[in-house]
Tab-separated table of C-alpha atoms in Angstrom:
chain	number	residue	atom	x	y	z
A	297	UNK	CA	23.947	320.994	137.250
A	298	UNK	CA	23.591	322.634	133.721
A	299	UNK	CA	25.337	320.629	131.075
A	300	UNK	CA	28.139	322.438	129.411
A	301	UNK	CA	27.354	324.073	125.967
A	302	UNK	CA	29.286	321.716	124.047
A	303	UNK	CA	27.225	318.766	125.295
A	304	UNK	CA	25.029	317.224	122.432
A	305	UNK	CA	21.721	318.021	124.379
A	306	UNK	CA	22.903	321.634	125.478
A	307	UNK	CA	24.041	322.307	121.768
A	308	UNK	CA	20.730	321.131	120.470
A	309	UNK	CA	22.221	318.296	118.307
A	310	UNK	CA	20.263	315.422	120.006
A	311	UNK	CA	17.353	317.482	121.814
A	312	UNK	CA	15.042	316.853	118.989
A	313	UNK	CA	16.305	313.385	118.132
A	314	UNK	CA	13.394	310.522	117.917
A	315	UNK	CA	14.882	308.852	121.080
A	316	UNK	CA	14.986	311.840	123.256
A	317	UNK	CA	11.672	313.016	122.281
A	318	UNK	CA	10.104	309.594	122.818
A	319	UNK	CA	11.729	309.513	126.292
A	320	UNK	CA	9.936	312.820	126.822
A	321	UNK	CA	6.733	311.270	125.871
A	322	UNK	CA	6.436	312.586	122.434
A	323	UNK	CA	5.830	311.263	119.018
A	324	UNK	CA	7.971	312.191	116.012
A	325	UNK	CA	8.002	311.181	112.453
A	326	UNK	CA	8.570	307.597	113.302
A	327	UNK	CA	9.168	305.301	116.148
A	328	UNK	CA	12.758	305.168	117.277
A	329	UNK	CA	14.475	301.752	117.426
A	330	UNK	CA	17.611	300.574	119.070
A	331	UNK	CA	18.599	297.106	120.409
A	332	UNK	CA	20.140	295.927	123.647
A	333	UNK	CA	23.319	294.115	123.095
A	334	UNK	CA	23.264	295.503	119.443
A	335	UNK	CA	27.031	296.059	119.683
A	336	UNK	CA	28.468	292.651	120.177
A	337	UNK	CA	28.694	288.972	119.009
A	338	UNK	CA	26.137	289.065	116.361
A	339	UNK	CA	28.386	291.307	114.198
A	340	UNK	CA	31.163	289.936	112.216
A	341	UNK	CA	33.069	293.211	112.505
A	342	UNK	CA	32.810	293.092	116.104
A	343	UNK	CA	34.192	289.406	116.295
A	344	UNK	CA	36.912	290.454	114.125
A	345	UNK	CA	38.077	293.431	116.262
A	346	UNK	CA	37.796	291.448	119.362
A	347	UNK	CA	40.317	288.675	118.412
A	348	UNK	CA	42.905	288.216	121.113
A	349	UNK	CA	41.306	290.852	123.353
A	350	UNK	CA	39.527	290.115	126.626
A	351	UNK	CA	36.091	291.681	127.279
A	352	UNK	CA	37.061	294.022	130.056
A	353	UNK	CA	40.454	295.019	128.257
A	354	UNK	CA	38.018	296.066	125.293
A	355	UNK	CA	35.739	297.936	127.444
A	356	UNK	CA	38.655	299.815	128.979
A	357	UNK	CA	40.511	300.649	125.424
A	358	UNK	CA	38.580	304.048	124.456
A	359	UNK	CA	39.433	303.546	120.903
A	360	UNK	CA	38.113	299.831	120.693
A	361	UNK	CA	34.965	300.659	122.993
A	362	UNK	CA	33.995	303.526	120.781
A	363	UNK	CA	34.263	301.649	117.540
A	364	UNK	CA	32.201	298.712	118.851
A	365	UNK	CA	29.524	301.217	120.032
A	366	UNK	CA	29.508	302.766	116.499
A	367	UNK	CA	29.420	299.440	114.587
A	368	UNK	CA	25.609	298.696	114.798
A	369	UNK	CA	24.787	302.445	114.313
A	370	UNK	CA	26.569	302.427	110.868
A	371	UNK	CA	25.272	298.903	109.777
A	372	UNK	CA	21.707	298.970	111.116
A	373	UNK	CA	20.848	302.669	111.013
A	374	UNK	CA	19.328	302.567	114.512
A	375	UNK	CA	18.222	305.819	116.248
A	376	UNK	CA	20.777	305.396	119.125
A	377	UNK	CA	24.006	303.899	120.121
A	378	UNK	CA	24.339	302.206	123.381
A	379	UNK	CA	27.553	302.614	125.007
A	380	UNK	CA	29.768	299.364	124.759
A	381	UNK	CA	30.669	298.234	128.401
A	382	UNK	CA	29.711	295.806	131.129
A	383	UNK	CA	28.139	296.229	134.410
A	384	UNK	CA	31.111	295.049	136.337
A	385	UNK	CA	33.495	297.777	134.542
A	386	UNK	CA	33.120	300.127	137.540
A	387	UNK	CA	34.075	297.358	139.927
A	388	UNK	CA	37.150	296.584	137.990
A	389	UNK	CA	38.119	300.333	137.878
A	390	UNK	CA	38.013	300.705	141.605
A	391	UNK	CA	40.196	297.607	142.073
A	392	UNK	CA	37.721	294.648	142.744
A	393	UNK	CA	39.168	291.335	141.471
A	394	UNK	CA	36.708	290.386	138.632
A	395	UNK	CA	37.326	288.976	135.249
A	396	UNK	CA	34.676	287.858	132.577
A	397	UNK	CA	35.176	284.243	131.678
A	398	UNK	CA	34.010	283.376	128.114
A	399	UNK	CA	30.762	281.234	128.388
A	400	UNK	CA	30.185	281.798	131.930
A	401	UNK	CA	30.207	285.738	132.740
A	402	UNK	CA	31.705	287.745	135.558
A	403	UNK	CA	33.766	285.793	138.158
A	404	UNK	CA	35.159	287.337	141.265
A	405	UNK	CA	38.297	286.625	143.022
A	406	UNK	CA	36.019	285.986	146.242
A	407	UNK	CA	32.505	286.210	147.557
A	408	UNK	CA	31.225	289.195	149.412
A	409	UNK	CA	28.132	287.516	151.378
A	410	UNK	CA	28.853	288.377	154.991
A	411	UNK	CA	29.331	291.251	156.937
A	412	UNK	CA	33.093	291.130	157.251
A	413	UNK	CA	33.667	290.784	153.455
A	414	UNK	CA	31.094	293.505	152.718
A	415	UNK	CA	32.809	295.796	155.256
A	416	UNK	CA	36.164	295.094	153.314
A	417	UNK	CA	34.729	295.911	150.158
A	418	UNK	CA	32.849	299.094	151.250
A	419	UNK	CA	35.877	300.631	152.691
A	420	UNK	CA	36.802	301.219	148.988
A	421	UNK	CA	35.333	304.870	148.463
A	422	UNK	CA	33.033	305.000	145.479
A	423	UNK	CA	34.397	308.417	144.694
A	424	UNK	CA	37.711	306.976	143.647
A	425	UNK	CA	36.030	305.997	140.458
A	426	UNK	CA	35.755	309.569	139.354
A	427	UNK	CA	39.521	309.822	138.809
A	428	UNK	CA	39.758	306.410	137.458
A	429	UNK	CA	37.019	306.664	134.740
A	430	UNK	CA	39.083	308.625	132.314
A	431	UNK	CA	39.136	305.642	129.691
A	432	UNK	CA	35.276	305.513	129.917
A	433	UNK	CA	34.948	309.523	129.528
A	434	UNK	CA	37.464	309.229	126.530
A	435	UNK	CA	35.525	306.399	124.871
A	436	UNK	CA	32.216	308.361	125.322
A	437	UNK	CA	33.720	311.541	123.737
A	438	UNK	CA	35.117	309.740	120.855
A	439	UNK	CA	31.897	308.020	120.262
A	440	UNK	CA	29.863	311.059	120.391
A	441	UNK	CA	32.095	312.934	118.142
A	442	UNK	CA	31.536	310.120	115.381
A	443	UNK	CA	27.798	310.082	116.182
A	444	UNK	CA	27.717	313.855	115.430
A	445	UNK	CA	28.063	312.952	111.963
A	446	UNK	CA	25.605	310.248	111.645
A	447	UNK	CA	22.061	311.663	110.946
A	448	UNK	CA	19.014	309.627	111.538
A	449	UNK	CA	17.865	307.345	108.796
A	450	UNK	CA	14.304	307.934	107.088
A	451	UNK	CA	12.173	305.014	106.128
A	452	UNK	CA	14.294	304.683	102.865
A	453	UNK	CA	17.443	304.437	104.833
A	454	UNK	CA	18.713	307.834	103.633
A	455	UNK	CA	19.563	310.567	106.217
A	456	UNK	CA	16.611	312.609	107.336
A	457	UNK	CA	18.158	316.014	106.376
A	458	UNK	CA	17.405	317.320	109.923
A	459	UNK	CA	21.036	317.967	110.583
A	460	UNK	CA	20.828	316.282	114.153
A	461	UNK	CA	23.076	313.728	115.580
A	462	UNK	CA	22.447	310.106	116.645
A	463	UNK	CA	22.301	310.086	120.499
A	464	UNK	CA	24.281	307.947	122.778
A	465	UNK	CA	22.711	306.128	125.686
A	466	UNK	CA	24.715	305.720	128.712
A	467	UNK	CA	24.618	302.371	130.598
A	468	UNK	CA	25.200	300.859	134.118
A	469	UNK	CA	24.170	297.823	136.185
A	470	UNK	CA	21.513	298.268	138.791
A	471	UNK	CA	22.579	298.000	142.440
A	472	UNK	CA	20.860	294.655	142.974
A	473	UNK	CA	22.241	293.001	140.069
A	474	UNK	CA	25.952	293.990	141.003
A	475	UNK	CA	25.094	292.962	144.592
A	476	UNK	CA	23.662	289.518	143.279
A	477	UNK	CA	26.965	288.889	141.433
A	478	UNK	CA	29.240	289.999	144.299
A	479	UNK	CA	27.381	287.937	146.996
A	480	UNK	CA	27.640	284.697	144.861
A	481	UNK	CA	31.219	285.401	143.554
A	482	UNK	CA	29.920	284.956	140.044
A	483	UNK	CA	26.807	283.878	137.898
A	484	UNK	CA	23.897	282.343	139.631
A	485	UNK	CA	20.601	280.787	138.407
A	486	UNK	CA	18.475	281.758	141.622
A	487	UNK	CA	20.674	284.572	143.144
A	488	UNK	CA	19.955	282.680	146.527
A	489	UNK	CA	23.125	284.065	148.268
A	490	UNK	CA	21.814	287.803	147.612
A	491	UNK	CA	18.407	286.957	148.619
A	492	UNK	CA	19.644	285.138	151.911
A	493	UNK	CA	21.879	288.058	152.814
A	494	UNK	CA	19.116	290.886	152.437
A	495	UNK	CA	17.085	288.936	155.084
A	496	UNK	CA	19.719	287.534	157.231
A	497	UNK	CA	21.774	290.584	157.638
A	498	UNK	CA	19.964	293.484	156.725
A	499	UNK	CA	22.654	296.048	157.954
A	500	UNK	CA	25.438	294.468	155.556
A	501	UNK	CA	22.843	294.258	152.818
A	502	UNK	CA	22.170	297.989	153.068
A	503	UNK	CA	25.589	298.708	153.229
A	504	UNK	CA	26.388	296.674	150.131
A	505	UNK	CA	23.387	298.154	148.107
A	506	UNK	CA	24.331	301.606	149.175
A	507	UNK	CA	27.936	301.149	147.937
A	508	UNK	CA	26.905	299.494	144.442
A	509	UNK	CA	24.164	302.418	143.997
A	510	UNK	CA	26.984	305.057	144.403
A	511	UNK	CA	29.218	303.211	142.340
A	512	UNK	CA	26.837	302.689	139.429
A	513	UNK	CA	25.509	306.216	139.787
A	514	UNK	CA	29.045	307.806	139.435
A	515	UNK	CA	29.646	305.426	136.431
A	516	UNK	CA	26.380	306.733	134.818
A	517	UNK	CA	27.162	310.320	135.758
A	518	UNK	CA	30.713	310.067	134.015
A	519	UNK	CA	29.022	308.900	130.731
A	520	UNK	CA	26.511	311.606	130.686
A	521	UNK	CA	28.792	314.256	131.494
A	522	UNK	CA	31.086	313.006	128.626
A	523	UNK	CA	28.326	313.382	125.979
A	524	UNK	CA	25.680	310.660	126.551
A	525	UNK	CA	22.295	312.019	125.829
A	526	UNK	CA	20.153	309.551	127.961
A	527	UNK	CA	21.074	307.010	130.817
A	528	UNK	CA	19.741	303.286	131.242
A	529	UNK	CA	19.941	301.438	134.527
A	530	UNK	CA	19.832	297.721	133.701
A	531	UNK	CA	18.584	295.272	136.347
A	532	UNK	CA	19.285	291.874	135.037
A	533	UNK	CA	18.345	289.873	137.939
A	534	UNK	CA	15.447	291.911	139.781
A	535	UNK	CA	12.925	289.499	138.332
A	536	UNK	CA	14.072	287.119	141.002
A	537	UNK	CA	12.523	289.185	143.826
A	538	UNK	CA	9.044	289.529	145.179
A	539	UNK	CA	7.279	292.891	144.884
A	540	UNK	CA	7.721	293.334	148.615
A	541	UNK	CA	11.362	292.579	148.669
A	542	UNK	CA	12.120	294.880	145.706
A	543	UNK	CA	10.353	297.702	147.136
A	544	UNK	CA	12.010	297.312	150.757
A	545	UNK	CA	15.439	296.025	149.960
A	546	UNK	CA	16.180	297.179	146.440
A	547	UNK	CA	14.239	300.100	145.100
A	548	UNK	CA	15.834	302.673	147.484
A	549	UNK	CA	19.215	301.669	146.218
A	550	UNK	CA	18.093	302.123	142.658
A	551	UNK	CA	16.709	305.428	143.305
A	552	UNK	CA	19.933	306.353	144.887
A	553	UNK	CA	22.110	305.263	142.090
A	554	UNK	CA	19.795	307.504	139.647
A	555	UNK	CA	20.064	310.416	142.126
A	556	UNK	CA	23.776	310.884	140.584
A	557	UNK	CA	22.137	311.905	137.201
A	558	UNK	CA	19.020	313.680	138.264
A	559	UNK	CA	20.575	316.993	138.768
A	560	UNK	CA	21.968	316.936	135.185
A	561	UNK	CA	19.907	319.223	132.872
A	562	UNK	CA	20.115	321.239	129.709
A	563	UNK	CA	18.706	324.644	128.690
A	564	UNK	CA	15.913	324.604	126.061
A	565	UNK	CA	16.376	328.190	125.055
A	566	UNK	CA	12.792	329.049	126.431
A	567	UNK	CA	11.885	330.611	129.624
A	568	UNK	CA	9.770	329.231	132.402
A	569	UNK	CA	6.840	330.796	134.284
A	570	UNK	CA	8.963	332.877	136.322
A	571	UNK	CA	10.863	334.257	133.390
A	572	UNK	CA	14.014	332.068	134.285
A	573	UNK	CA	15.616	329.950	131.466
A	574	UNK	CA	13.717	326.668	131.320
A	575	UNK	CA	15.678	323.371	131.476
A	576	UNK	CA	14.984	319.713	130.905
A	577	UNK	CA	16.577	316.799	132.784
A	578	UNK	CA	18.554	314.090	131.079
A	579	UNK	CA	16.204	311.350	130.241
A	580	UNK	CA	16.602	308.313	132.323
A	581	UNK	CA	15.208	304.687	131.507
A	582	UNK	CA	15.151	301.552	133.667
A	583	UNK	CA	15.113	297.980	132.394
A	584	UNK	CA	14.796	294.647	134.183
A	585	UNK	CA	14.527	291.040	133.118
A	586	UNK	CA	11.498	289.242	134.300
A	587	UNK	CA	10.103	292.309	136.152
A	588	UNK	CA	6.478	292.237	135.004
A	589	UNK	CA	5.262	292.391	138.527
A	590	UNK	CA	7.712	295.306	139.412
A	591	UNK	CA	7.065	297.739	136.596
A	592	UNK	CA	5.139	300.145	138.608
A	593	UNK	CA	7.709	300.070	141.515
A	594	UNK	CA	10.582	300.493	138.786
A	595	UNK	CA	8.936	303.524	137.493
A	596	UNK	CA	8.847	304.861	141.160
A	597	UNK	CA	12.443	304.867	141.745
A	598	UNK	CA	12.647	308.046	139.522
A	599	UNK	CA	12.692	307.392	135.903
A	600	UNK	CA	11.334	308.983	132.727
A	601	UNK	CA	10.743	305.710	130.760
A	602	UNK	CA	10.444	302.041	131.622
A	603	UNK	CA	11.985	299.177	129.617
A	604	UNK	CA	9.747	296.058	129.281
A	605	UNK	CA	10.773	292.638	128.713
A	606	UNK	CA	9.074	290.174	126.210
A	607	UNK	CA	6.886	288.484	128.795
A	608	UNK	CA	4.438	291.430	129.165
A	609	UNK	CA	2.594	293.078	126.146
A	610	UNK	CA	3.217	296.838	126.116
A	611	UNK	CA	-0.455	297.835	126.357
A	612	UNK	CA	-0.517	295.716	129.798
A	613	UNK	CA	2.761	297.358	130.801
A	614	UNK	CA	1.391	300.736	130.259
A	615	UNK	CA	-1.439	299.980	132.770
A	616	UNK	CA	1.026	298.756	135.195
A	617	UNK	CA	3.433	301.702	135.055
A	618	UNK	CA	0.615	304.358	135.145
A	619	UNK	CA	-0.644	306.901	132.810
A	620	UNK	CA	1.985	309.314	130.921
A	621	UNK	CA	4.974	307.089	131.235
A	622	UNK	CA	6.906	306.256	127.813
A	623	UNK	CA	7.833	302.688	127.225
A	624	UNK	CA	10.882	300.919	125.694
A	625	UNK	CA	10.474	297.445	124.292
A	626	UNK	CA	9.619	294.598	123.667
A	627	UNK	CA	9.962	292.188	120.781
A	628	UNK	CA	10.760	288.554	121.875
A	629	UNK	CA	14.493	287.947	120.680
A	630	UNK	CA	13.447	284.569	119.692
A	631	UNK	CA	11.365	286.054	116.706
A	632	UNK	CA	14.504	287.246	115.121
A	633	UNK	CA	15.073	283.528	113.808
A	634	UNK	CA	11.473	283.156	112.844
A	635	UNK	CA	10.220	283.168	109.392
A	636	UNK	CA	10.041	286.674	107.906
A	637	UNK	CA	6.175	286.960	107.863
A	638	UNK	CA	5.987	285.805	111.497
A	639	UNK	CA	8.713	288.399	112.569
A	640	UNK	CA	7.150	291.186	110.478
A	641	UNK	CA	3.666	290.570	112.118
A	642	UNK	CA	5.369	290.610	115.669
A	643	UNK	CA	6.994	293.795	115.080
A	644	UNK	CA	3.798	295.439	113.917
A	645	UNK	CA	2.041	294.067	116.916
A	646	UNK	CA	4.824	295.522	119.243
A	647	UNK	CA	4.203	298.939	117.565
A	648	UNK	CA	0.373	298.783	117.819
A	649	UNK	CA	0.598	297.914	121.529
A	650	UNK	CA	3.206	300.661	122.051
A	651	UNK	CA	0.640	303.427	121.026
A	652	UNK	CA	-0.838	302.703	124.563
A	653	UNK	CA	2.021	304.817	126.023
A	654	UNK	CA	2.835	308.431	125.163
A	655	UNK	CA	6.113	307.722	123.771
A	656	UNK	CA	7.555	304.390	122.674
A	657	UNK	CA	11.010	303.304	121.753
A	658	UNK	CA	11.152	299.927	120.014
A	659	UNK	CA	13.660	297.428	121.286
A	660	UNK	CA	13.918	293.885	122.018
A	661	UNK	CA	12.574	292.346	125.254
A	662	UNK	CA	16.040	291.479	126.161
A	663	UNK	CA	19.305	291.324	124.236
A	664	UNK	CA	20.358	290.227	121.052
A	665	UNK	CA	21.361	286.580	120.746
A	666	UNK	CA	24.871	286.127	119.380
A	667	UNK	CA	23.649	283.845	116.592
A	668	UNK	CA	21.324	286.494	115.122
A	669	UNK	CA	21.625	287.169	111.472
A	670	UNK	CA	22.732	290.990	111.302
A	671	UNK	CA	20.567	291.379	108.185
A	672	UNK	CA	17.331	290.433	110.133
A	673	UNK	CA	18.305	293.444	112.681
A	674	UNK	CA	18.524	295.858	109.886
A	675	UNK	CA	15.419	294.704	108.375
A	676	UNK	CA	13.593	295.055	111.745
A	677	UNK	CA	14.939	298.704	112.033
A	678	UNK	CA	13.525	299.454	108.254
A	679	UNK	CA	10.210	297.732	109.361
A	680	UNK	CA	9.927	299.927	112.486
A	681	UNK	CA	10.721	303.221	110.565
A	682	UNK	CA	8.214	302.329	107.797
A	683	UNK	CA	5.420	301.180	110.045
A	684	UNK	CA	5.983	304.051	112.530
A	685	UNK	CA	5.972	306.541	109.647
């Protein structure tokens, strides 16, 4: 499917952005940078806005979700916004009983750890998300409209004068992470319920994974069609798996989720070898926590770039994912509280190791800790832009 002409990629507003070029494996004037969980508790403006509003209510309020997404872009001058949402939002939208409890995380009204419970859950048609996702589409559209007026920053902090817009990244939880929460009924340290189910009842497990894959895929697709210029699949808990279990029981579902966005493309304005209008697919990135042994398999599910957590140096990750694959990452979030010289050396080390990949998007190796000083994040952005230039 060719994106409509008003889409930021189709209109050329984000096509040559640092982020999109890096995901294509290209280098630009400097290394692009954004942070996972950049929109959130580390910002005083976020905490002020969220007073009295529950997390999922904030995610489903288009004006609030858009404003939260934009806050770190305005403050830090990062090269991308990441859509403010939560991995359980699509579950909530289709009627699953789930709430996010402060200090604990997603908690479900029941567990889905046996064939009967999973049959009941998967009776919900994932396609029903399409008509219930209007708050998501509206929030993305609001965000993109504001991002159109925010040009990328130069190393000095001023707009670079390119006339381009800051791109938005769409976001969804990977099937395994959703399934892990559903099987446990909430957070878990070892995800034992999910791992047991995949071996004890492979049929029920496959049904659960196919269902979560289609739900996540449709959630991602809705964001891209509404204006996101890239899509990230986030697998928080895949690091609990062996490579064999990942390849057999998880990777097919992740590939299925991403199949919902693989057909989305935009015209480049050029012609291909046959004389037909040339197109490029919307870039897709996959990130997981503790997935150093899975990086090659994660690349294999059909992504353009691979996110790397802080446990594996980027030059080592480049060898594991294979030649020609752009990388994203991977400063240890703990370093944000380190003395300035230590942090600056670490930033430069990540940038140096990132040259092992054809394209590099600087990020943390996991999310921004809530207690992070926002001024430190702004300084990291400046360092990346200065050193990358």
